[in-house]
Amino acid sequence: MKSMVFTHAQQLLPPDDPFNPADGATFATSNSSAAKGGQIIMQNSLSLAGRFYLVVEDEYLAASSMMTALEDEGAEVAGPVSNVAGALELVRKRAYDLDGAILDINLRGVMAYPVAEKLAEYGIPFVFVTGYECGSMPEPFKAMPCLNKPYNEKELLVVLAGLPARQKRPGVHPLT
């Protein structure tokens, strides 16, 4: 397994947006995991406790597995949502609360890119999970974290722990 270092998809956010790192900053997994010799090494907890994640997945067993893994690490879960319309509605309603999201790219034949665009608009980090080849994603999503199915749940948790912390602006609600 390759070590995972992700760059923020700056093309999704205006250059002056406070959620867009101007220097093209990269980030790796949190200090609860380390990349060594091209492998991800798990260490103790992944520090997901208190985080709130949206799960957008149309396969029941995959969604259930994600939710269990997240909850076992102390995270709270919104969803699962199995369609784009439902995901967009939940993002609009809970945008201020979300720390991140997991998006299956293909939801019963409908691509989830509108959800990814809305998450990026609100500065909510996310990871794609897909049965497609991650390298075949269209711009501007090529720079986003992506896992190919089937993936190891621990691998997903490491990626989530490595997402940048959401920058919440006090007193500013994304829906206002």
JSON list of C-alpha atoms in Angstrom, two decimals:
[
{"chain": "A", "resi": 1, "resn": "MET", "atom": "CA", "xyz": [0.00, 0.00, 0.00]},
{"chain": "A", "resi": 2, "resn": "LYS", "atom": "CA", "xyz": [1.30, 3.45, -0.87]},
{"chain": "A", "resi": 3, "resn": "SER", "atom": "CA", "xyz": [1.65, 6.06, 1.86]},
{"chain": "A", "resi": 4, "resn": "MET", "atom": "CA", "xyz": [-1.19, 8.53, 1.62]},
{"chain": "A", "resi": 5, "resn": "VAL", "atom": "CA", "xyz": [-0.59, 12.24, 1.25]},
{"chain": "A", "resi": 6, "resn": "PHE", "atom": "CA", "xyz": [-3.41, 14.32, -0.12]},
{"chain": "A", "resi": 7, "resn": "THR", "atom": "CA", "xyz": [-3.62, 17.84, -1.46]},
{"chain": "A", "resi": 8, "resn": "HIS", "atom": "CA", "xyz": [-6.64, 20.03, -0.94]},
{"chain": "A", "resi": 9, "resn": "ALA", "atom": "CA", "xyz": [-8.62, 20.54, -4.13]},
{"chain": "A", "resi": 10, "resn": "GLN", "atom": "CA", "xyz": [-8.00, 24.25, -4.41]},
{"chain": "A", "resi": 11, "resn": "GLN", "atom": "CA", "xyz": [-9.81, 24.47, -7.71]},
{"chain": "A", "resi": 12, "resn": "LEU", "atom": "CA", "xyz": [-13.10, 23.84, -5.87]},
{"chain": "A", "resi": 13, "resn": "LEU", "atom": "CA", "xyz": [-12.70, 26.93, -3.69]},
{"chain": "A", "resi": 14, "resn": "PRO", "atom": "CA", "xyz": [-12.00, 30.53, -4.60]},
{"chain": "A", "resi": 15, "resn": "PRO", "atom": "CA", "xyz": [-8.39, 31.59, -3.82]},
{"chain": "A", "resi": 16, "resn": "ASP", "atom": "CA", "xyz": [-9.59, 34.08, -1.20]},
{"chain": "A", "resi": 17, "resn": "ASP", "atom": "CA", "xyz": [-11.77, 31.53, 0.62]},
{"chain": "A", "resi": 18, "resn": "PRO", "atom": "CA", "xyz": [-10.53, 30.95, 4.19]},
{"chain": "A", "resi": 19, "resn": "PHE", "atom": "CA", "xyz": [-10.99, 27.19, 3.72]},
{"chain": "A", "resi": 20, "resn": "ASN", "atom": "CA", "xyz": [-8.58, 27.15, 0.77]},
{"chain": "A", "resi": 21, "resn": "PRO", "atom": "CA", "xyz": [-4.94, 26.87, 1.84]},
{"chain": "A", "resi": 22, "resn": "ALA", "atom": "CA", "xyz": [-3.21, 29.52, -0.27]},
{"chain": "A", "resi": 23, "resn": "ASP", "atom": "CA", "xyz": [0.10, 27.70, -0.26]},
{"chain": "A", "resi": 24, "resn": "GLY", "atom": "CA", "xyz": [-1.31, 24.44, -1.63]},
{"chain": "A", "resi": 25, "resn": "ALA", "atom": "CA", "xyz": [-0.63, 22.77, 1.69]},
{"chain": "A", "resi": 26, "resn": "THR", "atom": "CA", "xyz": [-0.54, 19.03, 1.82]},
{"chain": "A", "resi": 27, "resn": "PHE", "atom": "CA", "xyz": [-1.58, 16.86, 4.69]},
{"chain": "A", "resi": 28, "resn": "ALA", "atom": "CA", "xyz": [-0.98, 13.31, 5.71]},
{"chain": "A", "resi": 29, "resn": "THR", "atom": "CA", "xyz": [-2.53, 11.03, 8.25]},
{"chain": "A", "resi": 30, "resn": "SER", "atom": "CA", "xyz": [-2.76, 12.37, 11.78]},
{"chain": "A", "resi": 31, "resn": "ASN", "atom": "CA", "xyz": [-0.12, 11.64, 14.39]},
{"chain": "A", "resi": 32, "resn": "SER", "atom": "CA", "xyz": [-2.17, 8.61, 15.38]},
{"chain": "A", "resi": 33, "resn": "SER", "atom": "CA", "xyz": [-0.86, 6.86, 12.29]},
{"chain": "A", "resi": 34, "resn": "ALA", "atom": "CA", "xyz": [2.39, 7.02, 10.41]},
{"chain": "A", "resi": 35, "resn": "ALA", "atom": "CA", "xyz": [3.56, 6.10, 6.96]},
{"chain": "A", "resi": 36, "resn": "LYS", "atom": "CA", "xyz": [6.68, 3.97, 7.03]},
{"chain": "A", "resi": 37, "resn": "GLY", "atom": "CA", "xyz": [8.20, 2.02, 4.19]},
{"chain": "A", "resi": 38, "resn": "GLY", "atom": "CA", "xyz": [5.13, 2.70, 2.02]},
{"chain": "A", "resi": 39, "resn": "GLN", "atom": "CA", "xyz": [2.76, 1.17, 4.56]},
{"chain": "A", "resi": 40, "resn": "ILE", "atom": "CA", "xyz": [0.33, 2.80, 6.93]},
{"chain": "A", "resi": 41, "resn": "ILE", "atom": "CA", "xyz": [0.98, 1.82, 10.51]},
{"chain": "A", "resi": 42, "resn": "MET", "atom": "CA", "xyz": [-1.89, 2.12, 12.96]},
{"chain": "A", "resi": 43, "resn": "GLN", "atom": "CA", "xyz": [-1.23, 3.45, 16.41]},
{"chain": "A", "resi": 44, "resn": "ASN", "atom": "CA", "xyz": [-3.84, 3.46, 19.16]},
{"chain": "A", "resi": 45, "resn": "SER", "atom": "CA", "xyz": [-6.88, 5.69, 18.56]},
{"chain": "A", "resi": 46, "resn": "LEU", "atom": "CA", "xyz": [-7.57, 7.62, 15.38]},
{"chain": "A", "resi": 47, "resn": "SER", "atom": "CA", "xyz": [-8.96, 10.66, 17.24]},
{"chain": "A", "resi": 48, "resn": "LEU", "atom": "CA", "xyz": [-12.36, 10.60, 15.55]},
{"chain": "A", "resi": 49, "resn": "ALA", "atom": "CA", "xyz": [-14.19, 11.03, 18.86]},
{"chain": "A", "resi": 50, "resn": "GLY", "atom": "CA", "xyz": [-16.57, 13.96, 18.76]},
{"chain": "A", "resi": 51, "resn": "ARG", "atom": "CA", "xyz": [-16.43, 14.31, 14.98]},
{"chain": "A", "resi": 52, "resn": "PHE", "atom": "CA", "xyz": [-19.60, 14.24, 12.88]},
{"chain": "A", "resi": 53, "resn": "TYR", "atom": "CA", "xyz": [-19.49, 12.56, 9.45]},
{"chain": "A", "resi": 54, "resn": "LEU", "atom": "CA", "xyz": [-21.99, 12.29, 6.64]},
{"chain": "A", "resi": 55, "resn": "VAL", "atom": "CA", "xyz": [-22.15, 8.85, 4.98]},
{"chain": "A", "resi": 56, "resn": "VAL", "atom": "CA", "xyz": [-23.41, 8.85, 1.38]},
{"chain": "A", "resi": 57, "resn": "GLU", "atom": "CA", "xyz": [-23.55, 5.24, 0.20]},
{"chain": "A", "resi": 58, "resn": "ASP", "atom": "CA", "xyz": [-26.22, 3.26, -1.67]},
{"chain": "A", "resi": 59, "resn": "GLU", "atom": "CA", "xyz": [-25.05, -0.23, -0.70]},
{"chain": "A", "resi": 60, "resn": "TYR", "atom": "CA", "xyz": [-26.59, -1.22, 2.62]},
{"chain": "A", "resi": 61, "resn": "LEU", "atom": "CA", "xyz": [-23.77, -3.47, 3.83]},
{"chain": "A", "resi": 62, "resn": "ALA", "atom": "CA", "xyz": [-21.07, -0.94, 2.91]},
{"chain": "A", "resi": 63, "resn": "ALA", "atom": "CA", "xyz": [-22.98, 1.88, 4.65]},
{"chain": "A", "resi": 64, "resn": "SER", "atom": "CA", "xyz": [-23.58, -0.24, 7.73]},
{"chain": "A", "resi": 65, "resn": "SER", "atom": "CA", "xyz": [-19.93, -1.22, 7.88]},
{"chain": "A", "resi": 66, "resn": "MET", "atom": "CA", "xyz": [-18.81, 2.43, 7.58]},
{"chain": "A", "resi": 67, "resn": "MET", "atom": "CA", "xyz": [-21.21, 3.55, 10.29]},
{"chain": "A", "resi": 68, "resn": "THR", "atom": "CA", "xyz": [-20.08, 0.84, 12.68]},
{"chain": "A", "resi": 69, "resn": "ALA", "atom": "CA", "xyz": [-16.40, 1.63, 12.09]},
{"chain": "A", "resi": 70, "resn": "LEU", "atom": "CA", "xyz": [-16.99, 5.35, 12.66]},
{"chain": "A", "resi": 71, "resn": "GLU", "atom": "CA", "xyz": [-19.08, 4.84, 15.76]},
{"chain": "A", "resi": 72, "resn": "ASP", "atom": "CA", "xyz": [-16.50, 2.39, 17.18]},
{"chain": "A", "resi": 73, "resn": "GLU", "atom": "CA", "xyz": [-13.96, 5.24, 16.95]},
{"chain": "A", "resi": 74, "resn": "GLY", "atom": "CA", "xyz": [-16.30, 7.63, 18.78]},
{"chain": "A", "resi": 75, "resn": "ALA", "atom": "CA", "xyz": [-17.60, 9.57, 15.78]},
{"chain": "A", "resi": 76, "resn": "GLU", "atom": "CA", "xyz": [-21.23, 10.45, 15.16]},
{"chain": "A", "resi": 77, "resn": "VAL", "atom": "CA", "xyz": [-22.85, 9.69, 11.81]},
{"chain": "A", "resi": 78, "resn": "ALA", "atom": "CA", "xyz": [-25.40, 11.48, 9.67]},
{"chain": "A", "resi": 79, "resn": "GLY", "atom": "CA", "xyz": [-27.10, 9.13, 7.27]},
{"chain": "A", "resi": 80, "resn": "PRO", "atom": "CA", "xyz": [-26.51, 6.93, 5.54]},
{"chain": "A", "resi": 81, "resn": "VAL", "atom": "CA", "xyz": [-28.03, 8.64, 2.54]},
{"chain": "A", "resi": 82, "resn": "SER", "atom": "CA", "xyz": [-28.37, 6.66, -0.66]},
{"chain": "A", "resi": 83, "resn": "ASN", "atom": "CA", "xyz": [-29.16, 9.36, -3.25]},
{"chain": "A", "resi": 84, "resn": "VAL", "atom": "CA", "xyz": [-27.90, 12.77, -4.37]},
{"chain": "A", "resi": 85, "resn": "ALA", "atom": "CA", "xyz": [-31.09, 14.69, -3.51]},
{"chain": "A", "resi": 86, "resn": "GLY", "atom": "CA", "xyz": [-31.17, 13.32, 0.03]},
{"chain": "A", "resi": 87, "resn": "ALA", "atom": "CA", "xyz": [-27.46, 13.98, 0.52]},
{"chain": "A", "resi": 88, "resn": "LEU", "atom": "CA", "xyz": [-27.76, 17.58, -0.69]},
{"chain": "A", "resi": 89, "resn": "GLU", "atom": "CA", "xyz": [-30.69, 18.18, 1.64]},
{"chain": "A", "resi": 90, "resn": "LEU", "atom": "CA", "xyz": [-28.78, 16.77, 4.61]},
{"chain": "A", "resi": 91, "resn": "VAL", "atom": "CA", "xyz": [-25.70, 18.83, 3.74]},
{"chain": "A", "resi": 92, "resn": "ARG", "atom": "CA", "xyz": [-27.84, 21.99, 3.59]},
{"chain": "A", "resi": 93, "resn": "LYS", "atom": "CA", "xyz": [-29.50, 21.22, 6.92]},
{"chain": "A", "resi": 94, "resn": "ARG", "atom": "CA", "xyz": [-26.40, 20.02, 8.81]},
{"chain": "A", "resi": 95, "resn": "ALA", "atom": "CA", "xyz": [-23.53, 21.83, 7.07]},
{"chain": "A", "resi": 96, "resn": "TYR", "atom": "CA", "xyz": [-22.56, 23.75, 10.17]},
{"chain": "A", "resi": 97, "resn": "ASP", "atom": "CA", "xyz": [-22.27, 20.52, 12.19]},
{"chain": "A", "resi": 98, "resn": "LEU", "atom": "CA", "xyz": [-20.42, 18.29, 9.72]},
{"chain": "A", "resi": 99, "resn": "ASP", "atom": "CA", "xyz": [-16.71, 17.64, 10.17]},
{"chain": "A", "resi": 100, "resn": "GLY", "atom": "CA", "xyz": [-16.41, 15.52, 7.04]},
{"chain": "A", "resi": 101, "resn": "ALA", "atom": "CA", "xyz": [-18.11, 13.16, 4.65]},
{"chain": "A", "resi": 102, "resn": "ILE", "atom": "CA", "xyz": [-17.66, 9.84, 2.87]},
{"chain": "A", "resi": 103, "resn": "LEU", "atom": "CA", "xyz": [-19.07, 9.84, -0.67]},
{"chain": "A", "resi": 104, "resn": "ASP", "atom": "CA", "xyz": [-19.70, 6.85, -2.86]},
{"chain": "A", "resi": 105, "resn": "ILE", "atom": "CA", "xyz": [-19.27, 8.31, -6.35]},
{"chain": "A", "resi": 106, "resn": "ASN", "atom": "CA", "xyz": [-21.99, 6.30, -8.09]},
{"chain": "A", "resi": 107, "resn": "LEU", "atom": "CA", "xyz": [-25.36, 6.25, -6.33]},
{"chain": "A", "resi": 108, "resn": "ARG", "atom": "CA", "xyz": [-27.60, 3.92, -8.33]},
{"chain": "A", "resi": 109, "resn": "GLY", "atom": "CA", "xyz": [-26.35, 5.33, -11.60]},
{"chain": "A", "resi": 110, "resn": "VAL", "atom": "CA", "xyz": [-26.26, 9.00, -10.51]},
{"chain": "A", "resi": 111, "resn": "MET", "atom": "CA", "xyz": [-22.87, 10.57, -9.89]},
{"chain": "A", "resi": 112, "resn": "ALA", "atom": "CA", "xyz": [-22.42, 12.23, -6.48]},
{"chain": "A", "resi": 113, "resn": "TYR", "atom": "CA", "xyz": [-20.33, 15.14, -7.76]},
{"chain": "A", "resi": 114, "resn": "PRO", "atom": "CA", "xyz": [-23.02, 17.76, -6.92]},
{"chain": "A", "resi": 115, "resn": "VAL", "atom": "CA", "xyz": [-22.72, 16.66, -3.29]},
{"chain": "A", "resi": 116, "resn": "ALA", "atom": "CA", "xyz": [-18.93, 16.99, -3.46]},
{"chain": "A", "resi": 117, "resn": "GLU", "atom": "CA", "xyz": [-19.30, 20.50, -4.90]},
{"chain": "A", "resi": 118, "resn": "LYS", "atom": "CA", "xyz": [-21.66, 21.53, -2.09]},
{"chain": "A", "resi": 119, "resn": "LEU", "atom": "CA", "xyz": [-19.35, 20.09, 0.58]},
{"chain": "A", "resi": 120, "resn": "ALA", "atom": "CA", "xyz": [-16.41, 21.99, -0.93]},
{"chain": "A", "resi": 121, "resn": "GLU", "atom": "CA", "xyz": [-18.50, 25.17, -1.04]},
{"chain": "A", "resi": 122, "resn": "TYR", "atom": "CA", "xyz": [-19.07, 24.85, 2.71]},
{"chain": "A", "resi": 123, "resn": "GLY", "atom": "CA", "xyz": [-15.45, 23.91, 3.40]},
{"chain": "A", "resi": 124, "resn": "ILE", "atom": "CA", "xyz": [-16.33, 20.41, 4.58]},
{"chain": "A", "resi": 125, "resn": "PRO", "atom": "CA", "xyz": [-13.55, 17.88, 3.85]},
{"chain": "A", "resi": 126, "resn": "PHE", "atom": "CA", "xyz": [-14.53, 14.56, 2.28]},
{"chain": "A", "resi": 127, "resn": "VAL", "atom": "CA", "xyz": [-13.23, 11.33, 0.84]},
{"chain": "A", "resi": 128, "resn": "PHE", "atom": "CA", "xyz": [-14.54, 9.46, -2.18]},
{"chain": "A", "resi": 129, "resn": "VAL", "atom": "CA", "xyz": [-15.07, 5.69, -2.11]},
{"chain": "A", "resi": 130, "resn": "THR", "atom": "CA", "xyz": [-15.66, 4.00, -5.43]},
{"chain": "A", "resi": 131, "resn": "GLY", "atom": "CA", "xyz": [-15.67, 0.83, -7.45]},
{"chain": "A", "resi": 132, "resn": "TYR", "atom": "CA", "xyz": [-14.22, 2.89, -10.31]},
{"chain": "A", "resi": 133, "resn": "GLU", "atom": "CA", "xyz": [-10.56, 3.70, -10.74]},
{"chain": "A", "resi": 134, "resn": "CYS", "atom": "CA", "xyz": [-9.75, 6.74, -8.57]},
{"chain": "A", "resi": 135, "resn": "GLY", "atom": "CA", "xyz": [-7.45, 8.13, -11.24]},
{"chain": "A", "resi": 136, "resn": "SER", "atom": "CA", "xyz": [-10.34, 8.40, -13.70]},
{"chain": "A", "resi": 137, "resn": "MET", "atom": "CA", "xyz": [-12.19, 11.06, -11.72]},
{"chain": "A", "resi": 138, "resn": "PRO", "atom": "CA", "xyz": [-12.89, 14.31, -13.55]},
{"chain": "A", "resi": 139, "resn": "GLU", "atom": "CA", "xyz": [-11.36, 17.65, -12.67]},
{"chain": "A", "resi": 140, "resn": "PRO", "atom": "CA", "xyz": [-11.64, 19.25, -10.15]},
{"chain": "A", "resi": 141, "resn": "PHE", "atom": "CA", "xyz": [-11.92, 16.08, -8.05]},
{"chain": "A", "resi": 142, "resn": "LYS", "atom": "CA", "xyz": [-8.66, 14.35, -8.99]},
{"chain": "A", "resi": 143, "resn": "ALA", "atom": "CA", "xyz": [-6.85, 15.86, -6.00]},
{"chain": "A", "resi": 144, "resn": "MET", "atom": "CA", "xyz": [-9.40, 14.63, -3.46]},
{"chain": "A", "resi": 145, "resn": "PRO", "atom": "CA", "xyz": [-8.77, 11.61, -1.25]},
{"chain": "A", "resi": 146, "resn": "CYS", "atom": "CA", "xyz": [-10.20, 8.47, -2.85]},
{"chain": "A", "resi": 147, "resn": "LEU", "atom": "CA", "xyz": [-10.34, 4.80, -1.89]},
{"chain": "A", "resi": 148, "resn": "ASN", "atom": "CA", "xyz": [-11.12, 1.98, -4.28]},
{"chain": "A", "resi": 149, "resn": "LYS", "atom": "CA", "xyz": [-13.68, -0.61, -3.24]},
{"chain": "A", "resi": 150, "resn": "PRO", "atom": "CA", "xyz": [-13.21, -2.97, -1.62]},
{"chain": "A", "resi": 151, "resn": "TYR", "atom": "CA", "xyz": [-11.11, -1.14, 0.94]},
{"chain": "A", "resi": 152, "resn": "ASN", "atom": "CA", "xyz": [-10.09, -1.95, 4.47]},
{"chain": "A", "resi": 153, "resn": "GLU", "atom": "CA", "xyz": [-12.17, -0.11, 7.11]},
{"chain": "A", "resi": 154, "resn": "LYS", "atom": "CA", "xyz": [-9.02, 0.85, 8.99]},
{"chain": "A", "resi": 155, "resn": "GLU", "atom": "CA", "xyz": [-7.70, 2.42, 5.79]},
{"chain": "A", "resi": 156, "resn": "LEU", "atom": "CA", "xyz": [-10.85, 4.56, 5.59]},
{"chain": "A", "resi": 157, "resn": "LEU", "atom": "CA", "xyz": [-10.49, 5.60, 9.22]},
{"chain": "A", "resi": 158, "resn": "VAL", "atom": "CA", "xyz": [-6.85, 6.59, 8.66]},
{"chain": "A", "resi": 159, "resn": "VAL", "atom": "CA", "xyz": [-7.84, 8.71, 5.67]},
{"chain": "A", "resi": 160, "resn": "LEU", "atom": "CA", "xyz": [-10.61, 10.39, 7.68]},
{"chain": "A", "resi": 161, "resn": "ALA", "atom": "CA", "xyz": [-8.23, 11.08, 10.56]},
{"chain": "A", "resi": 162, "resn": "GLY", "atom": "CA", "xyz": [-5.85, 12.65, 8.04]},
{"chain": "A", "resi": 163, "resn": "LEU", "atom": "CA", "xyz": [-8.40, 15.03, 6.55]},
{"chain": "A", "resi": 164, "resn": "PRO", "atom": "CA", "xyz": [-7.77, 18.64, 7.46]},
{"chain": "A", "resi": 165, "resn": "ALA", "atom": "CA", "xyz": [-9.79, 19.88, 10.39]},
{"chain": "A", "resi": 166, "resn": "ARG", "atom": "CA", "xyz": [-12.79, 21.85, 9.27]},
{"chain": "A", "resi": 167, "resn": "GLN", "atom": "CA", "xyz": [-12.26, 25.54, 9.85]},
{"chain": "A", "resi": 168, "resn": "LYS", "atom": "CA", "xyz": [-15.41, 26.88, 11.46]},
{"chain": "A", "resi": 169, "resn": "ARG", "atom": "CA", "xyz": [-15.81, 30.58, 11.64]},
{"chain": "A", "resi": 170, "resn": "PRO", "atom": "CA", "xyz": [-17.40, 31.61, 14.96]},
{"chain": "A", "resi": 171, "resn": "GLY", "atom": "CA", "xyz": [-20.84, 33.10, 14.55]},
{"chain": "A", "resi": 172, "resn": "VAL", "atom": "CA", "xyz": [-20.99, 32.39, 10.83]},
{"chain": "A", "resi": 173, "resn": "HIS", "atom": "CA", "xyz": [-23.41, 29.74, 9.65]},
{"chain": "A", "resi": 174, "resn": "PRO", "atom": "CA", "xyz": [-22.78, 28.47, 6.09]},
{"chain": "A", "resi": 175, "resn": "LEU", "atom": "CA", "xyz": [-26.46, 28.77, 5.26]},
{"chain": "A", "resi": 176, "resn": "THR", "atom": "CA", "xyz": [-26.68, 32.48, 6.00]}
]
